[in-house]
mmCIF file of N, CA and C in Angstrom:
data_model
loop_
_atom_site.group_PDB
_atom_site.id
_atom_site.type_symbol
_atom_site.label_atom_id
_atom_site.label_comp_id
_atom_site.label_asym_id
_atom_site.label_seq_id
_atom_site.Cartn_x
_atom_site.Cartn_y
_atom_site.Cartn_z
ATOM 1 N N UNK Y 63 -8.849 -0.769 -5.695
ATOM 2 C CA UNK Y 63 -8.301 -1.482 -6.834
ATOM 3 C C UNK Y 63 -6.779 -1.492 -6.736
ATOM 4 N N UNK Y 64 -6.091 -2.748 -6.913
ATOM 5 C CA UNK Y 64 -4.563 -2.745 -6.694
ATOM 6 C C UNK Y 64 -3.933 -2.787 -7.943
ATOM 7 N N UNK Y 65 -2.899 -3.070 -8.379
ATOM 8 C CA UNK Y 65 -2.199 -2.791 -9.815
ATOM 9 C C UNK Y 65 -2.574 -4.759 -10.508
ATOM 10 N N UNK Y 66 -2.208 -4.146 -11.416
ATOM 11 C CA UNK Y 66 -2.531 -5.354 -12.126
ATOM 12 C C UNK Y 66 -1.348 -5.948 -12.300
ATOM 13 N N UNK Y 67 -1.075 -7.368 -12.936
ATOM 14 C CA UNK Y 67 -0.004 -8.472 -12.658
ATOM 15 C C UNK Y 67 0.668 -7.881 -13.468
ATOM 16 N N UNK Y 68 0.385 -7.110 -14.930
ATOM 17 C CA UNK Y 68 0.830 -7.009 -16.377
ATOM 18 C C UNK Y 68 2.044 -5.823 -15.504
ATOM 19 N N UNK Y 69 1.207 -4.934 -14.707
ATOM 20 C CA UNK Y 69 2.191 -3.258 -14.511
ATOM 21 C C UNK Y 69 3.507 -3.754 -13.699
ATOM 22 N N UNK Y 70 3.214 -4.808 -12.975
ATOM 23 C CA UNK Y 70 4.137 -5.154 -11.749
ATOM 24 C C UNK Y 70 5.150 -5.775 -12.645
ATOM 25 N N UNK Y 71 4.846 -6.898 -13.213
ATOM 26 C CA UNK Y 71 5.595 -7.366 -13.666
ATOM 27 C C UNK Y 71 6.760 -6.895 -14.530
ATOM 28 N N UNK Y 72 6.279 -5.824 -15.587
ATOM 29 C CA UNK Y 72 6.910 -5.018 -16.097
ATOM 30 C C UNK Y 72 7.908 -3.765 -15.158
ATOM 31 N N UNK Y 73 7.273 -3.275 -14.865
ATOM 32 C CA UNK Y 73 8.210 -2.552 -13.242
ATOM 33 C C UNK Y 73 9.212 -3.221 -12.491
ATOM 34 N N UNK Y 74 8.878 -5.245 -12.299
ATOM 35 C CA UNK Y 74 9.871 -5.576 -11.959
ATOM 36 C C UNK Y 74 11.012 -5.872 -13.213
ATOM 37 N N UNK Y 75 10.981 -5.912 -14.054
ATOM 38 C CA UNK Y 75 11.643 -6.372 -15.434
ATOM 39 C C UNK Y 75 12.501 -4.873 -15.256
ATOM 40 N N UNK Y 76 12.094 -4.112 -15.495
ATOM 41 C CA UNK Y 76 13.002 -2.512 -15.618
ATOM 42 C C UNK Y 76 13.935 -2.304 -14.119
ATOM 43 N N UNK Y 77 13.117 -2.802 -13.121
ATOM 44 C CA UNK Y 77 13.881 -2.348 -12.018
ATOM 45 C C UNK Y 77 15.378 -3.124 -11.959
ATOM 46 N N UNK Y 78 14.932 -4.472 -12.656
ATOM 47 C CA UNK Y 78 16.257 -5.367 -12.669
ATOM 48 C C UNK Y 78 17.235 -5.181 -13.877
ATOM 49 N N UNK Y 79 16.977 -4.583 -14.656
ATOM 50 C CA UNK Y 79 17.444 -3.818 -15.705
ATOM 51 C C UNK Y 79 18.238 -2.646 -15.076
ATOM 52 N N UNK Y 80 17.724 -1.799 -14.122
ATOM 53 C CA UNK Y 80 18.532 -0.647 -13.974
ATOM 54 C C UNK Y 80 19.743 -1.376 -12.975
ATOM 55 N N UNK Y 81 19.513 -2.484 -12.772
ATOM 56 C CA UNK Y 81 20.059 -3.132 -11.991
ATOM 57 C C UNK Y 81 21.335 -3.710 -12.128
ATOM 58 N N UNK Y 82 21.370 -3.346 -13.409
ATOM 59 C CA UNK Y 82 22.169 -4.479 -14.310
ATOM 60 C C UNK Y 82 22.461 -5.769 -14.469
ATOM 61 N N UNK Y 83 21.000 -6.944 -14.088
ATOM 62 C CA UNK Y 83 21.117 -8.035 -13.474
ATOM 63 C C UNK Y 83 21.456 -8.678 -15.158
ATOM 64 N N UNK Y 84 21.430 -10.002 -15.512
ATOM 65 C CA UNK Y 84 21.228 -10.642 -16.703
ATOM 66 C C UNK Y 84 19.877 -11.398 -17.012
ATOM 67 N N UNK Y 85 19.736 -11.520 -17.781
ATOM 68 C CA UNK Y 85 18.592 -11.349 -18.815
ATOM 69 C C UNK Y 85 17.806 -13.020 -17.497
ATOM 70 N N UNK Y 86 18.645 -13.723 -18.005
ATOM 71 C CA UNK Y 86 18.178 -15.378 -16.842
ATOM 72 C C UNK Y 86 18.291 -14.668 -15.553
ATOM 73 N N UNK Y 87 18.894 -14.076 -14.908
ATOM 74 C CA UNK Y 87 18.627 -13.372 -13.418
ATOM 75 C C UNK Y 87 16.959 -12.870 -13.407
ATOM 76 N N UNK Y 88 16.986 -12.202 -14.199
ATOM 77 C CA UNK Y 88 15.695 -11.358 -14.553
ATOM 78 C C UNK Y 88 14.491 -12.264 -14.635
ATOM 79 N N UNK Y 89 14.720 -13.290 -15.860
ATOM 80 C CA UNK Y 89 13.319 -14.671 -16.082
ATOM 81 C C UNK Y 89 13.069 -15.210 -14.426
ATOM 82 N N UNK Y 90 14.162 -15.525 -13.786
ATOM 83 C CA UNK Y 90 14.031 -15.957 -12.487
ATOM 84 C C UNK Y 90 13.700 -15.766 -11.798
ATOM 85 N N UNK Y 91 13.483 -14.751 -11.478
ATOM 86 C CA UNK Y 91 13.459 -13.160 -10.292
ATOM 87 C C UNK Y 91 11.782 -13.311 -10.745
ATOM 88 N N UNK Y 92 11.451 -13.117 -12.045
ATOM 89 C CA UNK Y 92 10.078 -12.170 -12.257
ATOM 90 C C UNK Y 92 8.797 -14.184 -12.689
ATOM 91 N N UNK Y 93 9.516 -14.777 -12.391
ATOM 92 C CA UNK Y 93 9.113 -15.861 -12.741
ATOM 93 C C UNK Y 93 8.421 -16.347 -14.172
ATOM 94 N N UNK Y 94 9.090 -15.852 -15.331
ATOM 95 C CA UNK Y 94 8.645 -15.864 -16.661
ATOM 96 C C UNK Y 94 9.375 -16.736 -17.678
ATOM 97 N N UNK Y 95 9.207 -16.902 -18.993
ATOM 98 C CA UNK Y 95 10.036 -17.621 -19.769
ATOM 99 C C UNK Y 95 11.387 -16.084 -20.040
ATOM 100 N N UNK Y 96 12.871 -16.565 -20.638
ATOM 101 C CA UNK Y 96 13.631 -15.656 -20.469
ATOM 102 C C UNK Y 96 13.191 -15.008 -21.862
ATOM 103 N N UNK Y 97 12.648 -15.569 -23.009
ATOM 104 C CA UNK Y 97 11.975 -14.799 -24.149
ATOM 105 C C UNK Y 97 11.128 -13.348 -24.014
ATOM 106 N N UNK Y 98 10.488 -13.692 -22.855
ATOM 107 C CA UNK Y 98 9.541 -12.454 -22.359
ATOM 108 C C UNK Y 98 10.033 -11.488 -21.746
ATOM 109 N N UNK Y 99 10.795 -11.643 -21.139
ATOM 110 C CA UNK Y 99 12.135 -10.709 -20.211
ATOM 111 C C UNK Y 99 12.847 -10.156 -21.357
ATOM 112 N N UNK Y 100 13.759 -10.937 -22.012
ATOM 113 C CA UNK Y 100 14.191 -10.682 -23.427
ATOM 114 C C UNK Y 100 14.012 -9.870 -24.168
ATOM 115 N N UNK Y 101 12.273 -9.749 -24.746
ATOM 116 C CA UNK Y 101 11.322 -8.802 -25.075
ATOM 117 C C UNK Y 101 11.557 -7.520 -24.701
ATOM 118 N N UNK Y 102 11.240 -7.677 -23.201
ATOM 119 C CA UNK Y 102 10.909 -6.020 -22.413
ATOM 120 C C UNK Y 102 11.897 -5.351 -22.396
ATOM 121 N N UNK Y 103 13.569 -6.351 -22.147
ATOM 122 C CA UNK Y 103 14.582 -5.695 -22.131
ATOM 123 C C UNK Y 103 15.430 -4.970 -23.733
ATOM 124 N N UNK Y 104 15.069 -5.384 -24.026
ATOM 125 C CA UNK Y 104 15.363 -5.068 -25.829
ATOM 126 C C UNK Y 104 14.288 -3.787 -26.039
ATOM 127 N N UNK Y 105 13.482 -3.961 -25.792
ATOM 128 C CA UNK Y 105 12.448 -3.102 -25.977
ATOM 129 C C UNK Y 105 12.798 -1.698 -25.042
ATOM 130 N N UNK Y 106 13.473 -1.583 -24.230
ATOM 131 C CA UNK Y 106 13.568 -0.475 -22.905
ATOM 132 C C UNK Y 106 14.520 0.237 -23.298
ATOM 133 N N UNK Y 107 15.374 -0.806 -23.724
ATOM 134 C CA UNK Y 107 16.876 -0.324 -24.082
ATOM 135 C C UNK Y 107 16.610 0.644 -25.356
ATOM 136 N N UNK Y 108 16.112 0.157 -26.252
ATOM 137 C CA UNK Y 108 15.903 0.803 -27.798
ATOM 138 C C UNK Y 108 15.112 1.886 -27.518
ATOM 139 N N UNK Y 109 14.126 1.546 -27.171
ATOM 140 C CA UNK Y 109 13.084 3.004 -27.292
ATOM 141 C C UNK Y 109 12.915 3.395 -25.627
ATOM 142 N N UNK Y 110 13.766 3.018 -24.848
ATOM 143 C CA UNK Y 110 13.431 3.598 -23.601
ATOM 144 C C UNK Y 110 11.963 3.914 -23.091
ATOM 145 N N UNK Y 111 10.822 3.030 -23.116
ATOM 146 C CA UNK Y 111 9.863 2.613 -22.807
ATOM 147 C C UNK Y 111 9.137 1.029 -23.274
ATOM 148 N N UNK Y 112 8.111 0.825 -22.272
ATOM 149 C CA UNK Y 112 7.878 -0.451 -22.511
ATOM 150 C C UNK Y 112 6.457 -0.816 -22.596
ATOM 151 N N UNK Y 113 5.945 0.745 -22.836
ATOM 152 C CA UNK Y 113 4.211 1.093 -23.014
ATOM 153 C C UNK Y 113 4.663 0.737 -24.774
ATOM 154 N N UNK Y 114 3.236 0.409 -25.263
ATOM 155 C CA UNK Y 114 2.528 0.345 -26.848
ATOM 156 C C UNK Y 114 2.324 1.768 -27.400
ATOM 157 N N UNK Y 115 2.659 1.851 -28.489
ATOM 158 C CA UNK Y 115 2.621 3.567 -28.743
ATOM 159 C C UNK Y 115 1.077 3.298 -29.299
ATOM 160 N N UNK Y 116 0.489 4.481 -29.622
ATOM 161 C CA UNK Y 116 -0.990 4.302 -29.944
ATOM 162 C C UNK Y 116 -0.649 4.555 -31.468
ATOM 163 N N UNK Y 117 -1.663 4.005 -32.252
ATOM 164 C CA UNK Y 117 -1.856 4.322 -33.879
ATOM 165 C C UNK Y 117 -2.381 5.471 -33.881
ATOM 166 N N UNK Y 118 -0.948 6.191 -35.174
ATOM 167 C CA UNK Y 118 -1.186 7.230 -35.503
ATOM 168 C C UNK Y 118 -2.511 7.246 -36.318
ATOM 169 N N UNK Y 119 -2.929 6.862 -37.402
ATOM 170 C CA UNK Y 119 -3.386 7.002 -37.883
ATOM 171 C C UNK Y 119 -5.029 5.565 -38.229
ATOM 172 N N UNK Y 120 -5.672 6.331 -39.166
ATOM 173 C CA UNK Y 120 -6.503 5.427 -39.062
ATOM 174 C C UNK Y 120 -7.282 4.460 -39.584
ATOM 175 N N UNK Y 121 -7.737 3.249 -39.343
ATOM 176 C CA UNK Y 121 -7.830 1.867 -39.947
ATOM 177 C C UNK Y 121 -8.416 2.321 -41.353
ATOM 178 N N UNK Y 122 -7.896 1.176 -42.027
ATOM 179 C CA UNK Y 122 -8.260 1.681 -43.510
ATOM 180 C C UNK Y 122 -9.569 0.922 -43.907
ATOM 181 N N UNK Y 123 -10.560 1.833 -44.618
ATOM 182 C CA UNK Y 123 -11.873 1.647 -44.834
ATOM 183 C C UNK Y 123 -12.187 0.361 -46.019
ATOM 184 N N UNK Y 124 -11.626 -0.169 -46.909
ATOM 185 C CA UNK Y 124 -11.225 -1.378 -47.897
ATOM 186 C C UNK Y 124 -10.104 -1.861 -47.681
ATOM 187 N N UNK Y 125 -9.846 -3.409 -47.562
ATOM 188 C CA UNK Y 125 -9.288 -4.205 -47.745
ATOM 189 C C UNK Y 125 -8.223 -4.306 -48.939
ATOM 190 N N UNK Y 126 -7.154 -4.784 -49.450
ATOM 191 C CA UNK Y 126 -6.035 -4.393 -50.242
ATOM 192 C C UNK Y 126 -7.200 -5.166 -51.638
ATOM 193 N N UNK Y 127 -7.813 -6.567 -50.970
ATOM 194 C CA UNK Y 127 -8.101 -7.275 -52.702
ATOM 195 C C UNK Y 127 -10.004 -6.034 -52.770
ATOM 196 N N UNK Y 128 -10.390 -5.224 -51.824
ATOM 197 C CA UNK Y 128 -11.403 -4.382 -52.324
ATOM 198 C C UNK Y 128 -10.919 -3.232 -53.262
ATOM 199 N N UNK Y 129 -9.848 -2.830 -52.622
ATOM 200 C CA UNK Y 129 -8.970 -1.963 -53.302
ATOM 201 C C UNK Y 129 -8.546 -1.988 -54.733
ATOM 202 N N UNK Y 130 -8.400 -3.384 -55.217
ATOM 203 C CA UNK Y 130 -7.757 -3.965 -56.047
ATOM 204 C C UNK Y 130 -8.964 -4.028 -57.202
ATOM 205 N N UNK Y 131 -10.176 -4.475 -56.542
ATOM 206 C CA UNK Y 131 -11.426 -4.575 -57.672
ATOM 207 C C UNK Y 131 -11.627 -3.064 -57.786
ATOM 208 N N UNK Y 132 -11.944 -2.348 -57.195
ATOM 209 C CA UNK Y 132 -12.169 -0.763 -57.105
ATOM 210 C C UNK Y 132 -11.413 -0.662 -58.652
ATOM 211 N N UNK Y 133 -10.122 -0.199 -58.387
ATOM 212 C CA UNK Y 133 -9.243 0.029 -59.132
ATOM 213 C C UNK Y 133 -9.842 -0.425 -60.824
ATOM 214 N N UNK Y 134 -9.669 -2.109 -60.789
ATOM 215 C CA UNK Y 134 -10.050 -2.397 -62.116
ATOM 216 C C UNK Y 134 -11.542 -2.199 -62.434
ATOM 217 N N UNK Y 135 -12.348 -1.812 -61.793
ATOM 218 C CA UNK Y 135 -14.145 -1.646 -61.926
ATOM 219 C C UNK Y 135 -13.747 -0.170 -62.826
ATOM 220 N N UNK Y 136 -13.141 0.709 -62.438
ATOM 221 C CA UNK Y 136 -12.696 2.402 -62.541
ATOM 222 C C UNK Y 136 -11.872 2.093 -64.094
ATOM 223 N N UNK Y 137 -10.723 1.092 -63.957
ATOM 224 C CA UNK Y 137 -10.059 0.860 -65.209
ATOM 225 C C UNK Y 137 -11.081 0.390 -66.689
ATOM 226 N N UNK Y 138 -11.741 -0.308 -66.323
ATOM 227 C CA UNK Y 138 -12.730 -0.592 -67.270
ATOM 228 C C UNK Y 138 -13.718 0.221 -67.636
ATOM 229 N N UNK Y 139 -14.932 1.613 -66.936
ATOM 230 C CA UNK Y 139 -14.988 2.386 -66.839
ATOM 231 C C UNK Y 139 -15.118 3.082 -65.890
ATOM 232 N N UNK Y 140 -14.289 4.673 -66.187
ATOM 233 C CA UNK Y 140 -13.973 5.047 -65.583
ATOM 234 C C UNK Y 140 -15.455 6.691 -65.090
ATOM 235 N N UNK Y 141 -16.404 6.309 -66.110
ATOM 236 C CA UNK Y 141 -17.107 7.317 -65.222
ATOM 237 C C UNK Y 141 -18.458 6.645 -64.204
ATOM 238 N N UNK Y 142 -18.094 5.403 -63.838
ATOM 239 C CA UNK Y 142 -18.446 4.498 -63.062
ATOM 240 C C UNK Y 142 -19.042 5.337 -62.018
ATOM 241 N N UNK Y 143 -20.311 5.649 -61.134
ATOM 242 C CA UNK Y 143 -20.784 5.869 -59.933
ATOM 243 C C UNK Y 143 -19.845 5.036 -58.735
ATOM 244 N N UNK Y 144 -20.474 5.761 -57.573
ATOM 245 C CA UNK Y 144 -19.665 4.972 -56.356
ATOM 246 C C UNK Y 144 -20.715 3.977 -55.801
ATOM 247 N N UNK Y 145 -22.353 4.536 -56.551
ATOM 248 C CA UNK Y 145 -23.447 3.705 -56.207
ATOM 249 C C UNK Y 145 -23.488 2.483 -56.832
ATOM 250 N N UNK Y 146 -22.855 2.762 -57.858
ATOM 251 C CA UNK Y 146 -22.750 1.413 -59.094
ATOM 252 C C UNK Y 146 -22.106 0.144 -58.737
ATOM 253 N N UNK Y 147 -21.034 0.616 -57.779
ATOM 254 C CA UNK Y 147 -19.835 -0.082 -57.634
ATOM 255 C C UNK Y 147 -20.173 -0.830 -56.351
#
């Protein structure tokens, strides 16, 4: 198995970065729009990586407008079951 287009590409984006090439040197070089280069380089610079951080935490079990009926089902009464609801 060889690397994938996504790793290379990115590897070449940083290498031309340490490079100190310019941002259009870079779109050229890696054959991309300069928006996407743009991206990675903004992104390297700030947080000095160009991986996705993982979610801390975790997806929320209701929706904001389930949330929202919850709320007023409880406001109206409040010794409401969770079976009820």
């Amino acid at each position: 198995m060889g690397r994938r287009d996504k790793e290379t590409l990115i590897e070449m984006i940083i290498n031309c970065i340490l490079q100190e090439q310019s941002e259009n040197a870079i779109s050229e070089t890696v054959q991309k729009p300069r928006t996407t280069s743009h991206y990675r380089v903004k992104k390297f610079k700030s947080v000095e990586t160009v991986e996705n951080k993982s979610r801390s935490k975790c997806y929320k079990k209701l929706t904001d407008a389930d949330e929202r009926w919850t709320m007023g089902e409880v406001k109206i009464d409040a010794r409401v079951n969770a079976s009820k609801l």
